[in-house]
Coordinates of C-alpha atoms and ligand atoms in Angstrom, one line a residue:
X1 CA 22.9 -47.4 -2.1
X2 CA 25.7 -45.4 -0.3
X3 CA 27.4 -42.7 -2.0
X4 CA 31.4 -42.4 -0.7
X5 CA 32.2 -40.5 -3.8
X6 CA 33.4 -37.7 -1.4
X7 CA 34.0 -36.9 2.3
X8 CA 30.5 -34.5 3.7
X9 CA 31.2 -32.2 6.3
X10 CA 28.0 -30.9 6.9
X11 CA 24.4 -31.9 5.4
X12 CA 21.5 -28.8 5.5
X13 CA 18.7 -30.5 6.1
X14 CA 15.7 -28.2 4.1
X15 CA 15.9 -25.4 1.9
X16 CA 14.8 -22.8 3.7
X17 CA 16.1 -19.1 6.3
X18 CA 17.9 -21.3 8.4
X19 CA 19.8 -24.4 6.2
X20 CA 20.2 -20.8 4.2
X21 CA 22.2 -18.8 6.8
X22 CA 24.1 -21.7 8.0
X23 CA 25.6 -23.0 5.0
X24 CA 26.5 -19.2 4.1
X25 CA 28.1 -18.4 7.1
X26 CA 30.0 -22.1 7.1
X27 CA 31.5 -21.2 3.4
X28 CA 32.1 -18.7 4.7
X29 CA 34.3 -19.7 7.5
X30 CA 35.9 -23.2 6.0
X31 CA 35.3 -22.4 2.3
X32 CA 37.4 -25.3 2.0
X33 CA 34.3 -28.2 3.7
X34 CA 31.6 -30.3 1.9
X35 CA 28.1 -29.1 2.0
X36 CA 25.3 -30.8 0.9
X37 CA 21.3 -29.5 1.5
X38 CA 18.6 -31.8 0.9
X39 CA 15.2 -30.2 0.4
X40 CA 11.9 -32.3 -0.5
X41 CA 10.3 -29.8 -2.0
X42 CA 11.1 -29.1 -5.5
X43 CA 12.6 -25.2 -4.7
X44 CA 13.9 -24.2 -2.0
X45 CA 12.4 -21.8 1.0
X46 CA 8.5 -22.9 -0.1
X47 CA 7.3 -23.0 3.1
X48 CA 7.1 -20.8 6.7
X49 CA 10.2 -18.5 4.8
X50 CA 8.2 -18.1 2.0
X51 CA 7.1 -14.5 1.0
X52 CA 3.6 -15.4 1.8
X53 CA 3.9 -17.4 4.1
X54 CA 5.0 -15.2 6.8
X55 CA 4.0 -11.7 7.5
X56 CA 7.7 -10.2 6.3
X57 CA 7.9 -8.2 9.7
X58 CA 12.3 -7.6 10.7
X59 CA 11.2 -8.0 13.9
X60 CA 13.5 -6.1 16.3
X61 CA 11.5 -4.7 18.4
X62 CA 10.2 -1.5 17.2
X63 CA 6.0 -2.6 16.8
X64 CA 6.0 -5.8 18.2
X65 CA 3.8 -5.1 22.3
X66 CA 4.3 -8.3 23.1
X67 CA 7.8 -8.3 23.4
X68 CA 7.7 -5.7 26.3
X69 CA 5.1 -6.6 29.5
X70 CA 3.7 -4.8 31.9
X71 CA 5.5 -5.7 35.7
X72 CA 3.4 -5.8 38.9
X73 CA 5.1 -2.3 39.8
X74 CA 3.0 -0.4 37.1
X75 CA 6.6 -0.2 35.3
X76 CA 7.0 -1.4 31.6
X77 CA 10.0 -4.7 31.3
X78 CA 11.4 -4.6 27.5
X79 CA 14.3 -7.2 28.2
X80 CA 13.1 -9.1 26.3
X81 CA 12.6 -6.0 23.4
X82 CA 16.1 -5.5 24.4
X83 CA 17.0 -9.0 23.2
X84 CA 15.1 -8.8 20.1
X85 CA 16.7 -5.6 17.9
X86 CA 20.2 -6.8 19.1
X87 CA 19.5 -10.2 18.0
X88 CA 18.8 -8.4 14.6
X89 CA 21.2 -6.0 14.2
X90 CA 23.2 -9.4 13.8
X91 CA 21.1 -9.9 11.1
X92 CA 21.4 -6.9 9.3
X93 CA 25.0 -6.7 9.4
X94 CA 25.5 -10.8 8.0
X95 CA 23.3 -9.2 5.4
X96 CA 24.9 -5.8 4.3
X97 CA 28.7 -8.1 5.0
X98 CA 27.0 -10.0 2.0
X99 CA 26.1 -7.5 0.0
X100 CA 29.6 -5.3 0.3
X101 CA 31.0 -8.9 -0.7
X102 CA 28.8 -8.8 -3.6
X103 CA 27.8 -12.9 -2.2
X104 CA 24.2 -12.0 -3.4
X105 CA 23.4 -8.5 -4.9
X106 CA 20.5 -5.7 -5.2
X107 CA 19.2 -5.4 -1.7
X108 CA 16.2 -3.7 -2.0
X109 CA 14.3 -7.5 -4.0
X110 CA 14.5 -8.8 0.1
X111 CA 14.5 -5.7 1.8
X112 CA 12.6 -2.2 2.6
X113 CA 12.9 0.4 4.3
X114 CA 8.8 0.9 6.3
X115 CA 7.9 2.6 9.6
X116 CA 7.3 0.0 12.5
X117 CA 3.8 0.9 14.4
X118 CA 1.9 0.0 17.5
X119 CA -1.7 1.2 17.8
X120 CA -3.6 0.9 20.5
X121 CA -7.5 2.0 21.7
X122 CA -9.0 2.8 24.8
X123 CA -7.6 5.1 28.2
X124 CA -6.0 2.7 30.0
X125 CA -4.4 0.2 26.6
X126 CA -3.3 4.5 25.9
X127 CA -1.9 5.0 29.0
X128 CA 0.0 1.4 28.6
X129 CA 1.3 3.1 25.2
X130 CA 3.4 6.2 26.7
X131 CA 4.2 4.2 29.8
X132 CA 6.4 1.7 26.9
X133 CA 7.2 4.7 24.9
X134 CA 9.1 5.9 28.0
X135 CA 10.6 3.6 28.7
X136 CA 11.4 2.3 24.8
X137 CA 12.4 6.1 23.8
X138 CA 15.5 6.6 26.5
X139 CA 17.5 3.3 25.0
X140 CA 19.8 3.9 22.2
X141 CA 18.1 0.1 20.4
X142 CA 14.9 2.7 20.0
X143 CA 16.4 6.2 19.1
X144 CA 13.8 7.5 16.8
X145 CA 11.1 6.1 17.8
X146 CA 7.4 8.8 18.0
X147 CA 4.3 8.3 20.7
X148 CA 1.2 10.4 19.1
X149 CA -2.9 10.3 20.8
X150 CA -3.3 13.7 18.6
X151 CA -6.2 11.6 16.1
X152 CA -4.5 15.1 13.5
X153 CA -0.6 13.2 13.7
X154 CA -2.3 10.2 13.9
X155 CA -4.1 10.8 10.6
X156 CA -1.2 12.3 8.5
X157 CA 0.7 8.8 9.9
X158 CA -2.0 6.0 9.2
X159 CA -4.6 7.7 7.2
X160 CA -6.4 4.1 6.7
X161 CA -6.4 3.3 9.8
X162 CA -7.7 6.6 10.8
X163 CA -10.9 7.6 8.3
X164 CA -14.0 7.5 9.7
X165 CA -13.3 6.9 13.4
X166 CA -15.2 6.8 16.0
X167 CA -14.3 10.5 17.3
X168 CA -14.6 10.0 21.1
X169 CA -12.2 6.5 21.1
X170 CA -9.2 7.0 22.7
X171 CA -6.0 6.7 20.1
X172 CA -2.0 6.2 20.2
X173 CA 0.3 4.8 17.9
X174 CA 4.2 4.6 18.7
X175 CA 5.9 5.0 14.8
X176 CA 9.5 4.4 14.3
X177 CA 11.3 4.8 10.6
X178 CA 14.0 2.2 11.3
X179 CA 11.4 -0.4 10.6
X180 CA 11.9 -3.0 7.5
X181 CA 9.7 -5.2 5.3
X182 CA 12.0 -8.7 4.4
X183 CA 11.4 -11.5 1.8
X184 CA 12.7 -13.9 3.1
X185 CA 11.9 -16.2 1.0
X186 CA 13.7 -14.0 -1.8
X187 CA 16.5 -14.5 0.4
X188 CA 16.7 -18.2 1.3
X189 CA 17.2 -17.8 -2.3
X190 CA 20.0 -15.6 -3.0
X191 CA 21.6 -17.5 -0.3
X192 CA 21.6 -21.0 -1.9
X193 CA 21.9 -19.5 -5.8
X194 CA 24.8 -18.1 -4.1
X195 CA 26.4 -21.5 -2.3
X196 CA 25.3 -23.3 -5.8
X197 CA 28.0 -20.9 -7.0
X198 CA 30.4 -22.5 -4.1
X199 CA 30.0 -26.1 -4.8
X200 CA 27.5 -26.8 -2.5
X201 CA 25.4 -29.4 -4.0
X202 CA 21.2 -28.6 -3.6
X203 CA 19.3 -31.7 -4.2
X204 CA 15.4 -31.1 -4.5
X205 CA 12.9 -33.1 -4.3
X206 CA 14.6 -34.9 -2.3
X207 CA 12.8 -36.3 1.3
X208 CA 14.7 -37.0 4.5
X209 CA 13.6 -40.2 6.0
X210 CA 16.0 -41.4 8.4
X211 CA 18.6 -39.7 10.5
X212 CA 21.0 -42.2 12.4
X213 CA 24.4 -42.2 14.0
X214 CA 26.7 -44.6 12.4
X215 CA 29.6 -47.0 14.4
X216 CA 32.4 -44.0 14.0
X217 CA 30.3 -41.2 15.1
X218 CA 29.3 -39.7 11.7
X219 CA 25.4 -39.3 10.9
X220 CA 23.5 -41.5 7.7
X221 CA 21.0 -40.1 6.3
X222 CA 18.2 -42.1 4.0
X223 CA 17.1 -39.7 1.3
X224 CA 14.1 -40.6 -0.7
X225 CA 13.7 -39.0 -4.7
X226 CA 10.6 -37.9 -4.6
X227 CA 10.8 -38.1 -8.3
X228 CA 12.2 -41.0 -9.2
X229 CA 11.2 -43.4 -6.1
X230 CA 14.8 -43.9 -5.2
X231 CA 16.5 -43.9 -1.5
X232 CA 20.1 -43.1 -1.6
X233 CA 22.4 -43.2 1.8
X234 CA 24.6 -39.9 2.6
X235 CA 27.4 -39.2 5.5
X236 CA 28.1 -36.1 7.0
X237 CA 30.2 -35.4 10.0
X238 CA 28.1 -32.5 11.5
X239 CA 24.1 -32.6 10.7
X240 CA 21.8 -29.3 10.9
X241 CA 18.2 -30.3 10.6
X242 CA 16.7 -27.5 9.5
X243 CA 12.7 -28.9 8.5
X244 CA 11.5 -25.9 9.9
X245 CA 7.9 -27.6 10.5
X246 CA 9.4 -31.8 9.5
X247 CA 12.3 -31.2 11.8
X248 CA 11.0 -32.5 15.2
X249 CA 10.3 -36.0 13.4
X250 CA 14.3 -35.7 12.3
X251 CA 15.0 -34.8 15.8
X252 CA 13.2 -38.3 17.2
X253 CA 14.0 -40.4 14.7
X254 CA 17.7 -39.0 15.4
X255 CA 17.7 -40.5 18.7
X256 CA 19.9 -37.9 20.8
X257 CA 18.5 -38.1 24.4
X258 CA 18.5 -33.9 23.9
X259 CA 15.1 -34.0 22.0
X260 CA 13.7 -36.8 23.3
X261 CA 10.4 -35.3 26.5
X262 CA 10.0 -32.8 23.1
X263 CA 6.3 -32.4 21.4
X264 CA 5.3 -30.0 18.5
X265 CA 1.5 -28.0 18.9
X266 CA 1.0 -27.1 15.4
X267 CA -0.7 -23.7 14.5
X268 CA -1.9 -23.2 10.9
X269 CA -2.5 -19.3 9.9
X270 CA -4.2 -17.2 7.5
X271 CA -3.7 -13.4 5.9
X272 CA -5.8 -11.3 4.1
X273 CA -4.1 -9.3 1.2
X274 CA -5.1 -6.6 -0.3
X275 CA -3.5 -5.9 -4.2
X276 CA -6.5 -2.8 -4.6
X277 CA -3.8 0.4 -5.9
X278 CA -6.3 3.1 -4.4
X279 CA -6.1 1.4 -1.1
X280 CA -2.2 0.3 -1.1
X281 CA -0.8 3.5 -2.3
X282 CA -2.9 5.0 0.9
X283 CA -1.0 2.9 3.8
X284 CA 3.0 3.1 4.7
X285 CA 4.3 0.5 7.5
X286 CA 3.6 -2.5 9.2
X287 CA 1.1 -1.8 12.2
X288 CA 1.2 -4.1 15.2
X289 CA -2.1 -4.3 17.3
X290 CA -3.1 -5.7 20.7
X291 CA -3.3 -9.0 20.9
X292 CA -7.6 -10.4 21.9
X293 CA -7.9 -11.4 25.4
X294 CA -7.0 -15.7 25.2
X295 CA -5.3 -14.7 21.9
X296 CA -1.7 -16.5 21.6
X297 CA 0.8 -14.2 21.1
X298 CA 1.5 -15.3 17.9
X299 CA -2.2 -13.9 16.5
X300 CA -1.4 -10.7 17.3
X301 CA -3.3 -8.3 14.2
X302 CA -1.5 -6.0 12.4
X303 CA -2.1 -4.3 8.9
X304 CA 1.6 -4.2 7.2
X305 CA 2.6 -2.8 3.7
X306 CA 4.4 -5.8 1.8
X307 CA 7.3 -5.3 -1.1
X308 CA 6.4 -9.1 -3.1
X309 CA 7.4 -9.1 -6.6
X310 CA 8.2 -5.4 -7.6
X311 CA 4.8 -4.8 -6.2
X312 CA 2.9 -3.2 -2.7
X313 CA -0.1 -4.7 -1.5
X314 CA -1.3 -4.9 2.1
X315 CA -1.8 -8.2 4.5
X316 CA -3.3 -8.0 7.4
X317 CA -3.6 -11.8 10.0
X318 CA -2.4 -13.6 10.9
X319 CA -6.0 -15.2 11.6
X320 CA -4.8 -18.2 14.0
X321 CA -5.8 -21.5 13.3
X322 CA -5.9 -25.6 13.5
X323 CA -4.5 -28.0 11.7
X324 CA -2.3 -31.1 13.2
X325 CA 0.0 -30.6 10.2
X326 CA 3.6 -29.8 10.4
X327 CA 3.9 -28.1 7.1
X328 CA 1.3 -27.1 4.8
X329 CA 2.8 -29.5 2.1
X330 CA 3.0 -31.7 5.6
X331 CA 0.2 -34.3 6.0
X332 CA -2.6 -35.2 8.4
X333 CA -1.0 -37.5 10.6
X334 CA 1.5 -35.6 11.4
X335 CA 0.6 -34.4 15.5
X336 CA -0.5 -38.1 16.2
X337 CA 2.9 -39.5 14.3
X338 CA 4.9 -37.2 16.5
X339 CA 3.7 -38.3 20.0
X340 CA 6.2 -41.0 21.9
X341 CA 6.1 -43.1 25.0
X342 CA 8.7 -40.5 26.1
X343 CA 6.7 -37.6 24.6
X344 CA 3.4 -38.8 25.4
X345 CA 3.1 -37.2 29.1
X346 CA 5.0 -34.0 27.9
X347 CA 1.5 -33.4 25.6
X348 CA -1.1 -35.0 27.1
X349 CA -0.4 -32.2 29.8
X350 CA 0.1 -29.9 27.2
X351 CA -3.5 -30.9 25.9
X352 CA -5.1 -30.2 29.0
X353 CA -3.2 -27.6 29.8
X354 CA -4.0 -25.6 26.2
X355 CA -7.7 -26.2 25.9
X356 CA -8.9 -23.0 26.0
X357 CA -5.9 -22.2 23.2
X358 CA -7.2 -25.1 21.3
X359 CA -11.2 -23.9 21.2
X360 CA -9.4 -20.5 20.6
X361 CA -7.7 -22.1 17.5
X362 CA -10.2 -24.0 16.4
X363 CA -13.0 -20.8 16.4
X364 CA -10.1 -19.0 14.4
X365 CA -10.7 -21.5 11.7
X366 CA -14.8 -21.5 11.3
X367 CA -14.6 -17.6 11.1
X368 CA -16.3 -16.3 7.6
X369 CA -14.4 -13.9 6.0
X370 CA -17.3 -11.7 6.6
X371 CA -15.9 -11.9 10.3
X372 CA -11.9 -12.0 9.6
X373 CA -13.2 -8.5 7.5
X374 CA -15.1 -7.3 11.1
X375 CA -11.6 -7.8 12.5
X376 CA -10.7 -5.6 10.0
X377 CA -12.9 -3.3 10.6
X378 CA -11.3 -1.9 14.0
X379 CA -8.1 -1.3 11.6
X380 CA -9.7 0.0 8.6
X381 CA -13.4 1.0 9.7
X382 CA -13.8 1.8 6.0
X383 CA -12.4 -2.0 4.9
X384 CA -14.8 -3.6 1.3
X385 CA -15.5 -7.3 1.6
X386 CA -14.6 -7.6 -1.7
X387 CA -11.2 -5.4 -2.2
X388 CA -9.4 -8.6 0.0
X389 CA -8.7 -12.1 -0.5
X390 CA -7.5 -14.8 1.6
X391 CA -3.7 -16.4 1.8
X392 CA -2.6 -19.5 3.3
X393 CA 0.3 -18.7 5.4
X394 CA 2.7 -21.0 6.8
X395 CA 1.9 -22.9 9.7
X396 CA 4.0 -22.7 13.2
X397 CA 5.0 -25.3 15.3
X398 CA 5.1 -24.7 18.5
X399 CA 7.2 -26.3 21.2
X400 CA 5.8 -28.5 23.9
X401 CA 8.9 -29.3 27.5
X402 CA 8.4 -29.2 30.1
X403 CA 9.8 -26.0 32.2
X404 CA 11.1 -25.5 35.8
X405 CA 8.5 -22.2 35.3
X406 CA 6.0 -24.1 33.7
X407 CA 5.8 -27.4 34.5
X408 CA 5.0 -31.0 32.9
X409 CA 4.1 -30.0 28.9
X410 CA 4.5 -26.1 28.5
X411 CA 4.0 -24.5 25.1
X412 CA 6.9 -22.8 23.9
X413 CA 6.2 -19.1 21.7
X414 CA 10.1 -18.5 20.8
X415 CA 13.2 -20.6 18.8
X416 CA 14.3 -23.5 20.6
X417 CA 17.6 -25.1 19.3
X418 CA 18.6 -28.4 20.3
X419 CA 21.6 -29.6 19.9
X420 CA 23.5 -32.8 20.9
X421 CA 26.1 -33.4 23.8
X422 CA 29.5 -33.8 20.9
X423 CA 27.3 -31.1 18.4
X424 CA 27.4 -33.3 16.1
X425 CA 24.2 -32.5 15.4
X426 CA 21.4 -29.4 16.0
X427 CA 17.5 -28.9 15.2
X428 CA 15.9 -26.0 15.0
X429 CA 12.9 -26.0 16.3
X430 CA 9.6 -23.1 17.1
X431 CA 9.1 -20.3 15.3
X432 CA 8.8 -16.4 16.6
X433 CA 10.9 -14.1 16.4
X434 CA 12.4 -17.0 13.3
X435 CA 13.5 -15.5 10.5
X436 CA 14.7 -12.6 11.4
X437 CA 17.1 -13.8 14.2
X438 CA 18.1 -16.6 12.0
X439 CA 21.9 -14.9 11.7
X440 CA 21.8 -15.2 16.1
X441 CA 20.0 -19.1 15.6
X442 CA 23.1 -20.0 13.3
X443 CA 25.6 -18.5 15.7
X444 CA 24.7 -19.8 18.5
X445 CA 24.3 -23.2 17.0
X446 CA 28.3 -22.8 16.1
X447 CA 29.2 -21.7 19.4
X448 CA 27.2 -25.0 20.5
X449 CA 28.3 -27.5 17.8
X450 CA 32.0 -25.9 16.1
X451 CA 33.8 -24.8 19.5
X452 CA 37.2 -25.7 18.5
X453 CA 37.2 -23.6 15.8
X454 CA 35.3 -20.8 17.5
X455 CA 38.6 -19.1 18.2
X456 CA 39.9 -19.5 14.4
X457 CA 36.9 -18.9 13.2
X458 CA 36.6 -15.4 15.4
X459 CA 37.6 -12.8 13.0
X460 CA 36.3 -14.0 10.2
X461 CA 32.9 -13.8 12.0
X462 CA 34.3 -10.0 13.5
X463 CA 34.2 -9.1 9.5
X464 CA 30.8 -10.8 9.0
X465 CA 29.0 -9.3 12.2
X466 CA 31.4 -6.7 13.5
X467 CA 29.0 -6.6 17.1
X468 CA 29.5 -9.7 17.8
X469 CA 29.8 -11.1 21.1
X470 CA 29.5 -6.8 22.3
X471 CA 26.1 -5.4 23.2
X472 CA 25.3 -2.4 21.2
X473 CA 22.9 -1.2 23.6
X474 CA 26.1 -0.6 26.2
X475 CA 28.1 0.9 22.9
X476 CA 26.1 3.6 21.1
X477 CA 28.7 4.7 19.5
X478 CA 28.9 1.2 17.8
X479 CA 25.6 1.0 17.4
X480 CA 25.5 4.4 15.8
X481 CA 28.3 2.6 13.3
X482 CA 26.4 -0.1 12.5
X483 CA 22.7 2.0 11.7
X484 CA 23.9 4.2 9.2
X485 CA 26.9 1.2 7.3
X486 CA 23.5 -1.0 7.7
X487 CA 21.3 1.6 5.7
X488 CA 23.7 2.2 3.7
X489 CA 25.1 -0.9 2.6
X490 CA 21.2 -2.7 2.7
X491 CA 19.2 0.4 0.7
X492 CA 17.5 1.2 3.7
X493 CA 18.5 4.9 3.7
X494 CA 15.5 7.6 2.2
X495 CA 17.2 9.0 -0.8
X496 CA 17.9 4.9 -1.8
X497 CA 14.4 4.1 -1.7
X498 CA 12.8 2.9 -5.1
X499 CA 8.7 3.1 -3.9
X500 CA 6.3 5.8 -3.3
Ligands
LIG601 C1 2.1 -17.7 9.9 C2 3.8 -17.4 10.2 C3 3.9 -15.5 10.2 C4 5.4 -15.3 10.3 N1 5.5 -13.6 10.7 C5 7.4 -13.9 10.8 C6 8.1 -12.8 10.6 O1 6.9 -11.5 9.8 N2 9.3 -12.2 10.7 C7 9.4 -13.2 10.7 O2 11.4 -13.1 11.0 N3 9.4 -14.6 11.0 C8 8.1 -15.2 10.8 N4 7.7 -16.4 10.9 C9 8.9 -17.1 10.8 C10 9.3 -17.6 10.1 O3 8.8 -18.0 8.3 C11 10.1 -18.9 10.2 O4 10.6 -19.3 12.0 C12 11.3 -19.2 9.3 O5 10.8 -19.1 8.0 C13 11.8 -20.9 9.5 O6 12.3 -21.5 8.8 P1 13.1 -23.0 8.4 O7 14.1 -22.6 7.3 O8 13.9 -23.3 9.7 O9 11.8 -23.4 8.3 P2 11.3 -23.4 6.6 O10 11.2 -22.1 5.5 O11 10.3 -23.8 6.5 O12 12.4 -24.4 5.7 C14 12.3 -25.5 6.3 C15 12.3 -26.2 5.0 O13 12.7 -27.9 4.7 C16 11.9 -28.8 3.9 N5 12.1 -29.4 4.8 C17 11.1 -30.2 6.1 N6 11.2 -31.7 6.1 C18 12.0 -32.2 5.5 C19 12.4 -33.7 5.0 N7 12.5 -34.7 5.4 N8 13.3 -33.4 4.0 C20 13.8 -32.4 3.3 N9 13.1 -31.7 3.3 C21 12.9 -30.7 4.4 C22 10.5 -27.7 3.6 O14 10.4 -28.4 2.6 C23 10.4 -26.9 4.7 O15 11.4 -26.5 3.1 C24 6.6 -15.9 10.7 C25 5.8 -18.0 10.7 C26 4.4 -17.9 9.9 C27 4.5 -19.4 9.8

């Protein structure tokens, strides 16, 4: 049955943070457009965007050691960190606009101030962290970063980590107070609730099974209602494939040439969680360590304070693992069915190249809880098995593609946006830095898919995101203004903190 009652300009597939962000932006830019959302589950934000499925780090490159690297001449390259920080500032401005315009309220339900720290052990790592601190602290984006290798200072910053630690061990940390913990699940739900008040139709239990071009250059999607088994077809001028791990299969079905020769490599994850108040109260930060040799960047261990459902808890991980599913609620056949004639060589090349990664992930899956607690003890020497529970995190599907630098079948760790040449369909693949940079990713989609509207939209985009098109690093005064206004709007200034 073709649903023809009203013209639909935009269809968003999936009710995660990406669709929620794009839908909210488009409703501000073109309120008269008809937007529909199709989500296969019965609620929004239940896959990777859910608060228990990701680590909730507002990735601003304040603590993630994998965003900086040591160059052959010994200096530290902070370019990637600069990029990610600039991208996160866009999210902070957009969220502030939404709060100030009363489109969403109670920012503390989705964002909390929390120091971000990097911590390393061993002489060589301490020397690297110091050099990294020197390079970063001179940049206005990272103002306020502190460094210490003094055990007494570290005891003040991270008592849980320092207690009972051997005194002869070289250890150092950096700390910056402007970090955040973000509940992306709550934010997704807030954005979609807001969209519903603007007459955006959100259809749950609605699995999109096919995406195909119509003869008049629109897109038709085939939707199966999972509760009733009914099939419907819907047509729109523009489709965003925001299915998270489910996006690759849909992109392949669209048949656009830009979606060819791309594969997906699924990585599962586990966190350890502690809800015991006596332990939780001893820690107040996100503390990122260094990835183990052979480990992929997404399994950098970190010990985080989390604010979920008005409760403070501690989360440690993620422990990476292997599962052939592309979504947590996906199928064991996801990986196999993603291999197509156009990407089989790419996938085989990646398989051969990434043998050691696959082996690492399988070993990680086999770890017992005791073994995981042993890893936790590198952070908390006193950690007790009985204080920690295991939770299964979301599924990430890393993109595999052929690149000039890496050759055939190169595994990518970032976020990839794929758009058709005529801008009528866009898909978001990959994971990191993910939800934190959703606003940047969706601005990119607007630019690529709606170039004919960008001039008309620019003033509104600048109202929503004052630093749009401007480098904040090169405009420290604007950066200062934005830091002050976003902290105020989002309740991040210290006086407004509600958790001790
Ligand atoms: C372990 C882990 C830790 C992470 N930590 C962080 C972090 O600390 N900070 C950060 O910024 N990011 C983090 N991320 C990344 C972040 O979670 C993701 O980038 C982000 O949530 C992706 O949002 P999305 O909307 O694209 O996908 P999702 O949130 O997965 O949403 C996709 C939606 O599409 C639906 N869907 C799929 N297929 C279909 C279909 N065929 N029809 C209809 N609906 C469909 C799904 O049910 C789902 O609701 C982490 C991810 C993981 C897995």
